[in-house]
Amino acid sequence: MATNRTYDQISVGDKAEIKRVCSENDLLVFAHASGNRNPLHLPDTDWTGDGKIDKPVAPSMWVGALVSAVLGNILPGPGTIYRTQTFNFHDRVSVGDVLIVSVKVTGKKPDGIVAMDVLVTREDGTSVADGVAEVTAPTRTIEYDSSDLPAVLVERHRHFNRLIEVAKTLPSLPTAIVAPDDPNSLEGAVMATNEGLIRPILIGAATRIQAAASEIGVSLDGYQLIDIEDESEAAAKAVALVHEGKVQALMKGHLHTDDLLHHVVKRDGGLRTKRRISHVFVMDVPGRKTPVVISDAAINIAPDLNTKVDITQNAINAALALGLEQPKVGILSAVETVNPAIPSSLDAAILSKMAERGQIRGGIVDGPLAMDNAINVQAARTKGITSLVAGHAEVLVVPNLESGNMLAKELTFLTHAEAAGLVIGAKVPVMLTSRADDGRARLASCALALLYDHWQTNGAPAAVHVVEG
């Protein structure tokens, strides 16, 4: 609750200040609000033209706007009206800078006018800006609760952008792409090839693949293409290339998931390992501090407890490959208490205890948790849940395929999340996306496969620095 100070309550020498950290989201919101889209002030841009992403600097008027937060919220507070403002800008502000914004009353004039000195510094005292403000102070007490102010969603996919950038630093992954014979699947393969993420072998009906290439306006000169009309036979050939050592990953094109996985999971000649295969969705949800991993939403329809052990371990491994240290894993159910009438709550409790005993490794596992208290701190506090995971879950293990599939699609279409998909537990990573997914989703899936392959090979992630706090 903000309470103001009226003209009569203000004295010369009164002071107020706030502390503010400059973030990339601040720059994007200000660009939209002001209409100033100078690339110098925008993240993820190459404004120098040297082919590298340049570090943005904050617009000077964004810094100036912080002064109004002190005036409008604290001194004088609600009801204040700006009259004049001067600024001298001494230094530029970068993302991550911590600013101290202060005002000091220097005089009181007739008609309710208050004069103030304005100062903006970094925490170390370095001057960023100073100036003089004059405001009309309120004449009556006003209390205002700003908690109902609508939230602003900044639709950015910073996590995938950075995962892709990190993956580009690694050696490209030889990849068999099965039936890339529609524009979306072929475009994703071409994008990943151009970014240096994969070295593709296209397997499928050559006439349809060429037609798709013509539709998106790309040339397949230089691409290795194995002409196999039947999609099942193309999938079998892709698996055979793994055994021959010619590829280290598979990528699903425009064919049914079952047609590809049938050959992956075959007992003879497939790509089975001792662990049950499962699928992970890695979601880049705007506003979340880390990617969100969801499993299993594509392969195991109604997993039993033993299968859930492998699903959980596979999901933890995927999170580790992304650079999440000791990922926080929420085992989801409809409730956050153990209820014998709800089997998923029993499984969740057992999985949590198994993790405590080292039967599941690499993450902090807790359950059962309902969706709200798994991801929202306030919801967890309201229900009295004390847990390292509750409110902070980065990995969500769902009770069954239906719930996982609905959760992933709700995040995609309601929160504007981007999704990458990967099958884990086979001898090589399998990029598994929906046939309707666009090229961007397939590009992100390639980055995920490359990062996972690196983690498997080296025992350490290549992407530790991609997670933002």
Tab-separated table of C-alpha atoms in Angstrom:
chain	number	residue	atom	x	y	z
A	1	MET	CA	0.000	0.000	0.000
A	2	ALA	CA	1.535	3.336	-1.090
A	3	THR	CA	0.761	6.431	1.029
A	4	ASN	CA	1.679	9.929	-0.094
A	5	ARG	CA	2.998	12.982	1.695
A	6	THR	CA	1.037	16.172	1.184
A	7	TYR	CA	2.554	19.578	0.459
A	8	ASP	CA	2.136	20.562	4.112
A	9	GLN	CA	3.847	17.377	5.329
A	10	ILE	CA	6.949	17.843	3.159
A	11	SER	CA	10.031	19.630	4.508
A	12	VAL	CA	13.177	20.876	2.806
A	13	GLY	CA	15.834	18.160	3.125
A	14	ASP	CA	13.404	15.245	2.899
A	15	LYS	CA	14.830	12.329	0.884
A	16	ALA	CA	13.647	9.134	-0.782
A	17	GLU	CA	15.265	6.494	-2.959
A	18	ILE	CA	14.684	3.190	-4.725
A	19	LYS	CA	16.993	0.473	-6.010
A	20	ARG	CA	16.445	-1.002	-9.474
A	21	VAL	CA	18.296	-3.631	-11.545
A	22	CYS	CA	18.278	-3.057	-15.296
A	23	SER	CA	17.003	-6.154	-17.129
A	24	GLU	CA	16.572	-7.135	-20.767
A	25	ASN	CA	12.816	-7.189	-20.261
A	26	ASP	CA	12.955	-3.550	-19.119
A	27	LEU	CA	14.504	-2.604	-22.449
A	28	LEU	CA	11.888	-4.500	-24.448
A	29	VAL	CA	8.943	-3.069	-22.503
A	30	PHE	CA	10.344	0.449	-22.831
A	31	ALA	CA	10.847	-0.012	-26.576
A	32	HIS	CA	7.172	-0.923	-26.956
A	33	ALA	CA	5.917	1.791	-24.607
A	34	SER	CA	8.032	4.599	-26.079
A	35	GLY	CA	8.161	3.469	-29.700
A	36	ASN	CA	11.961	3.865	-29.622
A	37	ARG	CA	13.255	0.708	-31.288
A	38	ASN	CA	16.835	1.809	-31.754
A	39	PRO	CA	18.731	-1.535	-31.951
A	40	LEU	CA	21.412	-0.070	-29.679
A	41	HIS	CA	18.905	-0.519	-26.863
A	42	LEU	CA	17.555	-3.973	-27.747
A	43	PRO	CA	18.869	-7.389	-26.603
A	44	ASP	CA	19.837	-10.132	-29.033
A	45	THR	CA	20.736	-7.732	-31.864
A	46	ASP	CA	23.862	-7.188	-33.943
A	47	TRP	CA	23.724	-3.401	-34.159
A	48	THR	CA	27.432	-3.070	-35.022
A	49	GLY	CA	27.076	-5.392	-38.026
A	50	ASP	CA	30.062	-7.586	-37.110
A	51	GLY	CA	28.059	-10.817	-37.039
A	52	LYS	CA	28.019	-11.050	-33.238
A	53	ILE	CA	25.280	-10.277	-30.710
A	54	ASP	CA	26.038	-6.914	-29.102
A	55	LYS	CA	25.434	-5.948	-25.500
A	56	PRO	CA	22.597	-3.409	-25.327
A	57	VAL	CA	22.640	-0.158	-23.361
A	58	ALA	CA	19.576	1.287	-21.698
A	59	PRO	CA	17.946	4.373	-23.244
A	60	SER	CA	18.750	7.412	-21.149
A	61	MET	CA	15.063	8.203	-20.799
A	62	TRP	CA	14.474	4.749	-19.289
A	63	VAL	CA	16.890	5.855	-16.574
A	64	GLY	CA	15.000	9.136	-16.320
A	65	ALA	CA	11.704	7.315	-16.039
A	66	LEU	CA	12.942	5.657	-12.841
A	67	VAL	CA	12.850	9.062	-11.151
A	68	SER	CA	9.090	9.187	-11.694
A	69	ALA	CA	8.827	5.926	-9.721
A	70	VAL	CA	10.296	7.654	-6.661
A	71	LEU	CA	8.137	10.740	-7.114
A	72	GLY	CA	4.925	8.858	-7.868
A	73	ASN	CA	5.298	6.107	-5.271
A	74	ILE	CA	7.180	7.610	-2.305
A	75	LEU	CA	7.950	11.334	-2.248
A	76	PRO	CA	5.556	13.044	-2.608
A	77	GLY	CA	3.801	9.816	-3.721
A	78	PRO	CA	0.331	9.145	-5.165
A	79	GLY	CA	-1.297	12.291	-6.581
A	80	THR	CA	2.000	13.931	-7.610
A	81	ILE	CA	2.011	15.841	-10.908
A	82	TYR	CA	5.232	16.511	-12.815
A	83	ARG	CA	5.859	20.129	-13.870
A	84	THR	CA	9.474	20.291	-15.053
A	85	GLN	CA	12.504	17.994	-15.207
A	86	THR	CA	16.101	18.492	-16.326
A	87	PHE	CA	18.716	15.768	-16.748
A	88	ASN	CA	22.439	15.517	-17.252
A	89	PHE	CA	23.460	11.999	-18.316
A	90	HIS	CA	26.997	11.076	-17.347
A	91	ASP	CA	27.267	7.361	-18.161
A	92	ARG	CA	25.444	4.571	-19.959
A	93	VAL	CA	23.549	1.810	-18.152
A	94	SER	CA	23.904	-1.861	-19.132
A	95	VAL	CA	21.803	-4.921	-18.370
A	96	GLY	CA	22.573	-6.103	-14.842
A	97	ASP	CA	23.559	-2.696	-13.494
A	98	VAL	CA	22.117	-1.941	-10.047
A	99	LEU	CA	20.923	1.662	-9.858
A	100	ILE	CA	20.165	3.835	-6.825
A	101	VAL	CA	17.607	6.500	-7.739
A	102	SER	CA	17.219	9.266	-5.149
A	103	VAL	CA	15.450	12.612	-4.760
A	104	LYS	CA	15.957	15.380	-2.190
A	105	VAL	CA	13.635	18.289	-1.490
A	106	THR	CA	15.472	21.607	-2.016
A	107	GLY	CA	12.612	24.051	-1.837
A	108	LYS	CA	8.880	24.665	-1.458
A	109	LYS	CA	7.209	27.237	-3.714
A	110	PRO	CA	3.737	28.707	-3.870
A	111	ASP	CA	0.823	26.827	-5.401
A	112	GLY	CA	1.972	23.491	-3.984
A	113	ILE	CA	5.162	23.299	-6.043
A	114	VAL	CA	8.103	21.337	-4.605
A	115	ALA	CA	11.643	21.530	-6.055
A	116	MET	CA	13.940	18.512	-5.834
A	117	ASP	CA	17.451	17.457	-6.733
A	118	VAL	CA	17.559	14.151	-8.612
A	119	LEU	CA	20.488	11.709	-8.605
A	120	VAL	CA	20.994	8.296	-10.225
A	121	THR	CA	24.110	6.302	-9.306
A	122	ARG	CA	25.362	2.746	-9.455
A	123	GLU	CA	25.841	0.838	-6.212
A	124	ASP	CA	29.514	1.811	-6.195
A	125	GLY	CA	28.576	5.512	-6.285
A	126	THR	CA	29.365	6.099	-9.965
A	127	SER	CA	27.139	8.913	-11.208
A	128	VAL	CA	24.810	7.983	-14.049
A	129	ALA	CA	22.552	11.042	-14.161
A	130	ASP	CA	21.518	14.082	-12.142
A	131	GLY	CA	19.053	16.901	-12.544
A	132	VAL	CA	16.322	19.014	-11.031
A	133	ALA	CA	12.605	18.264	-10.828
A	134	GLU	CA	9.619	20.385	-9.938
A	135	VAL	CA	6.320	18.756	-9.052
A	136	THR	CA	2.930	19.748	-7.766
A	137	ALA	CA	2.532	17.904	-4.492
A	138	PRO	CA	-0.829	16.465	-3.471
A	139	THR	CA	-2.925	18.434	-0.991
A	140	ARG	CA	-4.783	15.486	0.516
A	141	THR	CA	-3.728	12.058	1.737
A	142	ILE	CA	-4.037	9.258	-0.841
A	143	GLU	CA	-3.459	5.557	-0.250
A	144	TYR	CA	-3.165	3.296	-3.270
A	145	ASP	CA	-2.756	-0.468	-3.582
A	146	SER	CA	-0.917	-1.203	-6.847
A	147	SER	CA	-1.031	-4.998	-6.442
A	148	ASP	CA	-3.960	-5.198	-8.877
A	149	LEU	CA	-1.924	-3.670	-11.698
A	150	PRO	CA	-2.210	-6.082	-14.655
A	151	ALA	CA	0.948	-8.074	-15.327
A	152	VAL	CA	2.840	-7.582	-18.582
A	153	LEU	CA	3.870	-10.668	-20.548
A	154	VAL	CA	7.081	-10.184	-22.494
A	155	GLU	CA	6.892	-12.833	-25.191
A	156	ARG	CA	10.558	-13.729	-25.444
A	157	HIS	CA	12.236	-17.065	-25.854
A	158	ARG	CA	15.602	-16.215	-24.361
A	159	HIS	CA	16.335	-19.759	-23.192
A	160	PHE	CA	16.061	-21.339	-26.637
A	161	ASN	CA	17.996	-18.474	-28.194
A	162	ARG	CA	20.869	-19.145	-25.815
A	163	LEU	CA	20.669	-22.917	-26.043
A	164	ILE	CA	20.984	-22.616	-29.805
A	165	GLU	CA	23.924	-20.234	-29.475
A	166	VAL	CA	25.730	-22.635	-27.119
A	167	ALA	CA	24.956	-25.639	-29.343
A	168	LYS	CA	26.507	-23.797	-32.288
A	169	THR	CA	29.856	-23.872	-30.484
A	170	LEU	CA	29.859	-27.707	-30.510
A	171	PRO	CA	30.781	-30.036	-33.388
A	172	SER	CA	27.761	-30.694	-35.583
A	173	LEU	CA	25.852	-33.937	-34.999
A	174	PRO	CA	25.565	-36.483	-37.851
A	175	THR	CA	21.797	-36.969	-38.051
A	176	ALA	CA	19.466	-39.194	-40.049
A	177	ILE	CA	16.257	-37.330	-40.879
A	178	VAL	CA	13.390	-39.660	-41.666
A	179	ALA	CA	10.796	-38.578	-44.268
A	180	PRO	CA	11.479	-34.811	-44.363
A	181	ASP	CA	9.023	-34.519	-47.225
A	182	ASP	CA	6.906	-31.548	-46.134
A	183	PRO	CA	7.915	-27.880	-45.821
A	184	ASN	CA	7.975	-27.770	-41.983
A	185	SER	CA	10.166	-30.818	-41.405
A	186	LEU	CA	12.547	-30.010	-44.258
A	187	GLU	CA	12.815	-26.374	-43.221
A	188	GLY	CA	13.812	-27.404	-39.702
A	189	ALA	CA	16.532	-29.667	-41.079
A	190	VAL	CA	17.819	-26.928	-43.361
A	191	MET	CA	17.799	-24.349	-40.551
A	192	ALA	CA	19.735	-26.688	-38.248
A	193	THR	CA	22.214	-27.469	-41.024
A	194	ASN	CA	22.765	-23.795	-41.798
A	195	GLU	CA	23.336	-23.087	-38.103
A	196	GLY	CA	25.943	-25.836	-37.956
A	197	LEU	CA	24.010	-28.016	-35.515
A	198	ILE	CA	23.658	-31.145	-37.653
A	199	ARG	CA	25.163	-32.905	-40.662
A	200	PRO	CA	22.031	-34.392	-42.200
A	201	ILE	CA	21.308	-37.506	-44.191
A	202	LEU	CA	17.831	-37.198	-45.685
A	203	ILE	CA	15.985	-40.515	-45.941
A	204	GLY	CA	12.653	-40.754	-47.721
A	205	ALA	CA	10.824	-40.347	-51.013
A	206	ALA	CA	13.149	-38.239	-53.146
A	207	THR	CA	10.369	-36.760	-55.286
A	208	ARG	CA	8.405	-35.545	-52.260
A	209	ILE	CA	11.521	-34.198	-50.549
A	210	GLN	CA	12.507	-32.293	-53.681
A	211	ALA	CA	8.969	-30.915	-53.971
A	212	ALA	CA	9.137	-29.689	-50.379
A	213	ALA	CA	12.497	-28.060	-51.098
A	214	SER	CA	11.018	-26.246	-54.093
A	215	GLU	CA	8.086	-25.049	-51.979
A	216	ILE	CA	10.345	-23.419	-49.390
A	217	GLY	CA	12.832	-22.210	-52.002
A	218	VAL	CA	15.962	-24.090	-50.960
A	219	SER	CA	18.443	-26.165	-52.905
A	220	LEU	CA	19.401	-29.637	-51.757
A	221	ASP	CA	22.722	-29.558	-53.585
A	222	GLY	CA	25.323	-30.971	-51.229
A	223	TYR	CA	22.792	-32.879	-49.111
A	224	GLN	CA	23.051	-36.668	-48.926
A	225	LEU	CA	19.656	-38.123	-49.848
A	226	ILE	CA	18.705	-41.804	-49.632
A	227	ASP	CA	15.639	-42.434	-51.780
A	228	ILE	CA	13.237	-44.795	-49.958
A	229	GLU	CA	9.541	-44.477	-50.779
A	230	ASP	CA	8.121	-46.407	-47.811
A	231	GLU	CA	8.270	-44.463	-44.525
A	232	SER	CA	8.694	-47.566	-42.353
A	233	GLU	CA	11.595	-48.722	-44.482
A	234	ALA	CA	13.103	-45.224	-44.243
A	235	ALA	CA	12.919	-45.425	-40.441
A	236	ALA	CA	14.572	-48.856	-40.497
A	237	LYS	CA	17.368	-47.468	-42.657
A	238	ALA	CA	17.930	-44.602	-40.236
A	239	VAL	CA	18.304	-47.046	-37.328
A	240	ALA	CA	20.703	-49.148	-39.417
A	241	LEU	CA	22.864	-46.047	-40.021
A	242	VAL	CA	23.265	-45.711	-36.250
A	243	HIS	CA	24.584	-49.271	-36.004
A	244	GLU	CA	26.913	-48.568	-38.924
A	245	GLY	CA	28.338	-45.565	-37.054
A	246	LYS	CA	27.296	-43.120	-39.752
A	247	VAL	CA	24.895	-41.050	-37.636
A	248	GLN	CA	24.672	-40.149	-33.948
A	249	ALA	CA	21.064	-38.959	-33.827
A	250	LEU	CA	17.688	-39.444	-35.482
A	251	MET	CA	15.159	-36.791	-36.404
A	252	LYS	CA	11.491	-37.376	-37.117
A	253	GLY	CA	10.149	-35.847	-40.297
A	254	HIS	CA	6.639	-36.044	-41.708
A	255	LEU	CA	5.719	-39.526	-40.537
A	256	HIS	CA	3.787	-40.991	-37.637
A	257	THR	CA	5.702	-41.326	-34.368
A	258	ASP	CA	4.791	-45.023	-34.134
A	259	ASP	CA	6.374	-45.726	-37.524
A	260	LEU	CA	9.682	-44.321	-36.308
A	261	LEU	CA	9.675	-45.681	-32.757
A	262	HIS	CA	8.715	-49.184	-33.909
A	263	HIS	CA	12.216	-49.562	-35.313
A	264	VAL	CA	13.886	-47.715	-32.429
A	265	VAL	CA	12.493	-50.066	-29.761
A	266	LYS	CA	12.814	-53.369	-31.616
A	267	ARG	CA	14.549	-56.020	-29.516
A	268	ASP	CA	16.634	-57.151	-32.477
A	269	GLY	CA	18.325	-54.394	-34.410
A	270	GLY	CA	16.717	-51.522	-32.513
A	271	LEU	CA	18.299	-48.882	-30.293
A	272	ARG	CA	17.221	-50.155	-26.881
A	273	THR	CA	19.317	-49.721	-23.759
A	274	LYS	CA	18.743	-50.997	-20.223
A	275	ARG	CA	16.600	-47.955	-19.478
A	276	ARG	CA	13.048	-47.466	-20.743
A	277	ILE	CA	12.867	-44.771	-23.413
A	278	SER	CA	10.794	-41.685	-22.704
A	279	HIS	CA	10.077	-38.322	-24.242
A	280	VAL	CA	10.875	-34.908	-22.798
A	281	PHE	CA	9.368	-31.617	-23.817
A	282	VAL	CA	11.675	-28.723	-23.051
A	283	MET	CA	9.506	-25.607	-22.846
A	284	ASP	CA	10.719	-22.029	-23.135
A	285	VAL	CA	7.948	-20.271	-21.213
A	286	PRO	CA	8.052	-16.449	-21.293
A	287	GLY	CA	8.723	-15.108	-17.819
A	288	ARG	CA	10.202	-18.307	-16.363
A	289	LYS	CA	13.758	-18.092	-15.064
A	290	THR	CA	14.724	-21.477	-16.506
A	291	PRO	CA	13.427	-23.810	-19.191
A	292	VAL	CA	10.677	-26.183	-18.022
A	293	VAL	CA	11.093	-29.911	-18.703
A	294	ILE	CA	7.911	-32.023	-18.987
A	295	SER	CA	7.861	-35.818	-19.200
A	296	ASP	CA	6.402	-38.074	-20.466
A	297	ALA	CA	3.905	-36.588	-22.888
A	298	ALA	CA	4.467	-38.615	-26.054
A	299	ILE	CA	5.512	-42.251	-25.536
A	300	ASN	CA	4.503	-43.974	-22.285
A	301	ILE	CA	0.711	-43.862	-22.118
A	302	ALA	CA	0.026	-45.100	-18.564
A	303	PRO	CA	3.442	-45.749	-17.001
A	304	ASP	CA	3.797	-47.986	-13.963
A	305	LEU	CA	6.147	-47.155	-11.107
A	306	ASN	CA	9.211	-48.818	-12.652
A	307	THR	CA	8.655	-46.903	-15.885
A	308	LYS	CA	8.241	-43.663	-13.951
A	309	VAL	CA	11.637	-44.232	-12.365
A	310	ASP	CA	13.226	-44.223	-15.823
A	311	ILE	CA	11.064	-41.312	-16.967
A	312	THR	CA	12.214	-39.265	-13.980
A	313	GLN	CA	15.876	-40.165	-14.444
A	314	ASN	CA	15.720	-39.392	-18.172
A	315	ALA	CA	14.116	-36.011	-17.471
A	316	ILE	CA	16.784	-35.169	-14.896
A	317	ASN	CA	19.485	-36.088	-17.396
A	318	ALA	CA	17.919	-33.789	-19.994
A	319	ALA	CA	17.849	-30.953	-17.464
A	320	LEU	CA	21.480	-31.560	-16.526
A	321	ALA	CA	22.418	-31.411	-20.206
A	322	LEU	CA	20.840	-27.938	-20.351
A	323	GLY	CA	23.063	-26.729	-17.541
A	324	LEU	CA	20.578	-26.933	-14.679
A	325	GLU	CA	22.530	-27.885	-11.573
A	326	GLN	CA	20.610	-30.322	-9.359
A	327	PRO	CA	17.325	-29.710	-11.187
A	328	LYS	CA	14.259	-29.425	-8.981
A	329	VAL	CA	11.806	-32.157	-9.967
A	330	GLY	CA	8.126	-32.009	-9.105
A	331	ILE	CA	6.229	-35.286	-9.377
A	332	LEU	CA	2.726	-34.146	-10.254
A	333	SER	CA	-0.610	-35.423	-9.057
A	334	ALA	CA	-4.028	-33.865	-8.510
A	335	VAL	CA	-3.145	-33.178	-4.876
A	336	GLU	CA	-0.069	-32.442	-2.785
A	337	THR	CA	-0.824	-35.050	-0.127
A	338	VAL	CA	-0.622	-38.828	-0.355
A	339	ASN	CA	-4.066	-40.249	-1.021
A	340	PRO	CA	-4.384	-44.033	-1.458
A	341	ALA	CA	-7.382	-43.436	-3.726
A	342	ILE	CA	-5.155	-41.520	-6.178
A	343	PRO	CA	-2.446	-43.904	-7.456
A	344	SER	CA	-0.325	-41.099	-8.909
A	345	SER	CA	0.071	-39.587	-5.434
A	346	LEU	CA	1.423	-42.902	-4.140
A	347	ASP	CA	3.848	-43.188	-7.049
A	348	ALA	CA	5.004	-39.620	-6.449
A	349	ALA	CA	5.751	-40.281	-2.794
A	350	ILE	CA	7.691	-43.441	-3.657
A	351	LEU	CA	9.715	-41.667	-6.370
A	352	SER	CA	10.561	-38.912	-3.921
A	353	LYS	CA	11.800	-41.433	-1.349
A	354	MET	CA	13.746	-43.348	-4.024
A	355	ALA	CA	15.567	-40.139	-4.910
A	356	GLU	CA	16.424	-39.598	-1.241
A	357	ARG	CA	17.953	-43.086	-1.170
A	358	GLY	CA	19.998	-42.514	-4.340
A	359	GLN	CA	17.927	-44.722	-6.630
A	360	ILE	CA	17.252	-41.650	-8.766
A	361	ARG	CA	20.250	-39.368	-9.124
A	362	GLY	CA	21.197	-35.854	-10.142
A	363	GLY	CA	18.136	-33.901	-9.057
A	364	ILE	CA	16.055	-32.893	-6.043
A	365	VAL	CA	12.803	-34.822	-6.299
A	366	ASP	CA	9.611	-34.113	-4.361
A	367	GLY	CA	6.031	-35.237	-4.661
A	368	PRO	CA	3.196	-35.478	-4.790
A	369	LEU	CA	2.750	-31.858	-5.858
A	370	ALA	CA	-0.199	-30.287	-7.597
A	371	MET	CA	0.607	-28.073	-10.581
A	372	ASP	CA	-0.053	-24.816	-8.730
A	373	ASN	CA	2.232	-25.465	-5.775
A	374	ALA	CA	4.897	-27.055	-7.968
A	375	ILE	CA	5.520	-23.842	-9.893
A	376	ASN	CA	4.099	-21.022	-7.755
A	377	VAL	CA	5.774	-20.050	-4.483
A	378	GLN	CA	2.705	-18.309	-3.087
A	379	ALA	CA	0.520	-21.344	-3.774
A	380	ALA	CA	3.027	-23.549	-1.951
A	381	ARG	CA	3.125	-21.180	1.029
A	382	THR	CA	-0.652	-20.931	1.173
A	383	LYS	CA	-0.873	-24.714	1.471
A	384	GLY	CA	1.925	-24.849	4.037
A	385	ILE	CA	4.311	-26.894	1.912
A	386	THR	CA	7.936	-26.744	3.023
A	387	SER	CA	10.108	-28.079	0.222
A	388	LEU	CA	13.128	-27.191	-1.893
A	389	VAL	CA	11.048	-28.034	-4.968
A	390	ALA	CA	7.592	-26.606	-4.233
A	391	GLY	CA	7.177	-23.326	-6.080
A	392	HIS	CA	10.476	-23.771	-7.890
A	393	ALA	CA	10.063	-26.923	-9.998
A	394	GLU	CA	12.103	-26.978	-13.208
A	395	VAL	CA	11.182	-30.542	-14.178
A	396	LEU	CA	7.570	-31.734	-14.115
A	397	VAL	CA	6.946	-35.490	-14.200
A	398	VAL	CA	3.298	-36.079	-15.094
A	399	PRO	CA	1.093	-39.058	-14.108
A	400	ASN	CA	0.370	-40.173	-17.670
A	401	LEU	CA	0.663	-39.245	-21.319
A	402	GLU	CA	-2.727	-37.514	-21.485
A	403	SER	CA	-1.973	-35.059	-18.692
A	404	GLY	CA	1.510	-34.363	-20.019
A	405	ASN	CA	0.326	-33.789	-23.554
A	406	MET	CA	-2.379	-31.404	-22.382
A	407	LEU	CA	0.060	-29.537	-20.136
A	408	ALA	CA	2.624	-29.048	-22.910
A	409	LYS	CA	0.009	-27.848	-25.389
A	410	GLU	CA	-1.611	-25.525	-22.847
A	411	LEU	CA	1.769	-23.893	-22.247
A	412	THR	CA	2.328	-23.613	-25.996
A	413	PHE	CA	-0.998	-22.065	-26.912
A	414	LEU	CA	-1.965	-20.186	-23.730
A	415	THR	CA	1.401	-18.871	-22.513
A	416	HIS	CA	3.103	-18.630	-25.918
A	417	ALA	CA	5.805	-21.106	-24.912
A	418	GLU	CA	8.107	-22.701	-27.468
A	419	ALA	CA	8.687	-26.451	-27.259
A	420	ALA	CA	11.530	-28.758	-28.215
A	421	GLY	CA	11.101	-32.529	-28.111
A	422	LEU	CA	13.599	-35.309	-27.539
A	423	VAL	CA	13.418	-39.063	-26.924
A	424	ILE	CA	15.912	-40.203	-24.289
A	425	GLY	CA	16.914	-43.702	-23.236
A	426	ALA	CA	17.820	-45.013	-26.680
A	427	LYS	CA	21.412	-45.459	-27.875
A	428	VAL	CA	21.233	-42.050	-29.574
A	429	PRO	CA	18.989	-39.022	-29.037
A	430	VAL	CA	15.869	-38.977	-31.195
A	431	MET	CA	14.409	-35.578	-32.099
A	432	LEU	CA	10.679	-36.109	-31.878
A	433	THR	CA	8.399	-33.220	-32.777
A	434	SER	CA	4.831	-32.946	-33.941
A	435	ARG	CA	4.259	-33.050	-37.674
A	436	ALA	CA	2.620	-29.630	-37.282
A	437	ASP	CA	5.638	-28.070	-35.547
A	438	ASP	CA	7.381	-25.274	-37.399
A	439	GLY	CA	11.045	-25.029	-38.316
A	440	ARG	CA	11.913	-23.149	-35.128
A	441	ALA	CA	10.680	-26.032	-32.921
A	442	ARG	CA	12.766	-28.466	-34.936
A	443	LEU	CA	15.811	-26.192	-34.729
A	444	ALA	CA	15.477	-26.035	-30.946
A	445	SER	CA	15.094	-29.832	-30.822
A	446	CYS	CA	18.351	-30.188	-32.768
A	447	ALA	CA	20.080	-27.906	-30.262
A	448	LEU	CA	18.704	-30.019	-27.421
A	449	ALA	CA	19.938	-33.233	-29.055
A	450	LEU	CA	23.400	-31.768	-29.576
A	451	LEU	CA	23.627	-30.567	-25.968
A	452	TYR	CA	22.408	-33.923	-24.676
A	453	ASP	CA	24.910	-35.826	-26.827
A	454	HIS	CA	27.683	-33.570	-25.502
A	455	TRP	CA	26.568	-34.202	-21.902
A	456	GLN	CA	26.486	-37.974	-22.461
A	457	THR	CA	29.923	-37.969	-24.060
A	458	ASN	CA	31.670	-35.594	-21.659
A	459	GLY	CA	29.750	-36.024	-18.415
A	460	ALA	CA	29.288	-32.262	-18.129
A	461	PRO	CA	27.015	-29.731	-19.796
A	462	ALA	CA	28.131	-27.268	-22.418
A	463	ALA	CA	25.395	-24.843	-21.435
A	464	VAL	CA	25.957	-24.003	-17.767
A	465	HIS	CA	25.751	-20.265	-18.445
A	466	VAL	CA	22.509	-20.294	-20.413
A	467	VAL	CA	20.253	-20.353	-17.356
A	468	GLU	CA	19.285	-16.855	-16.194
A	469	GLY	CA	18.421	-15.968	-12.672
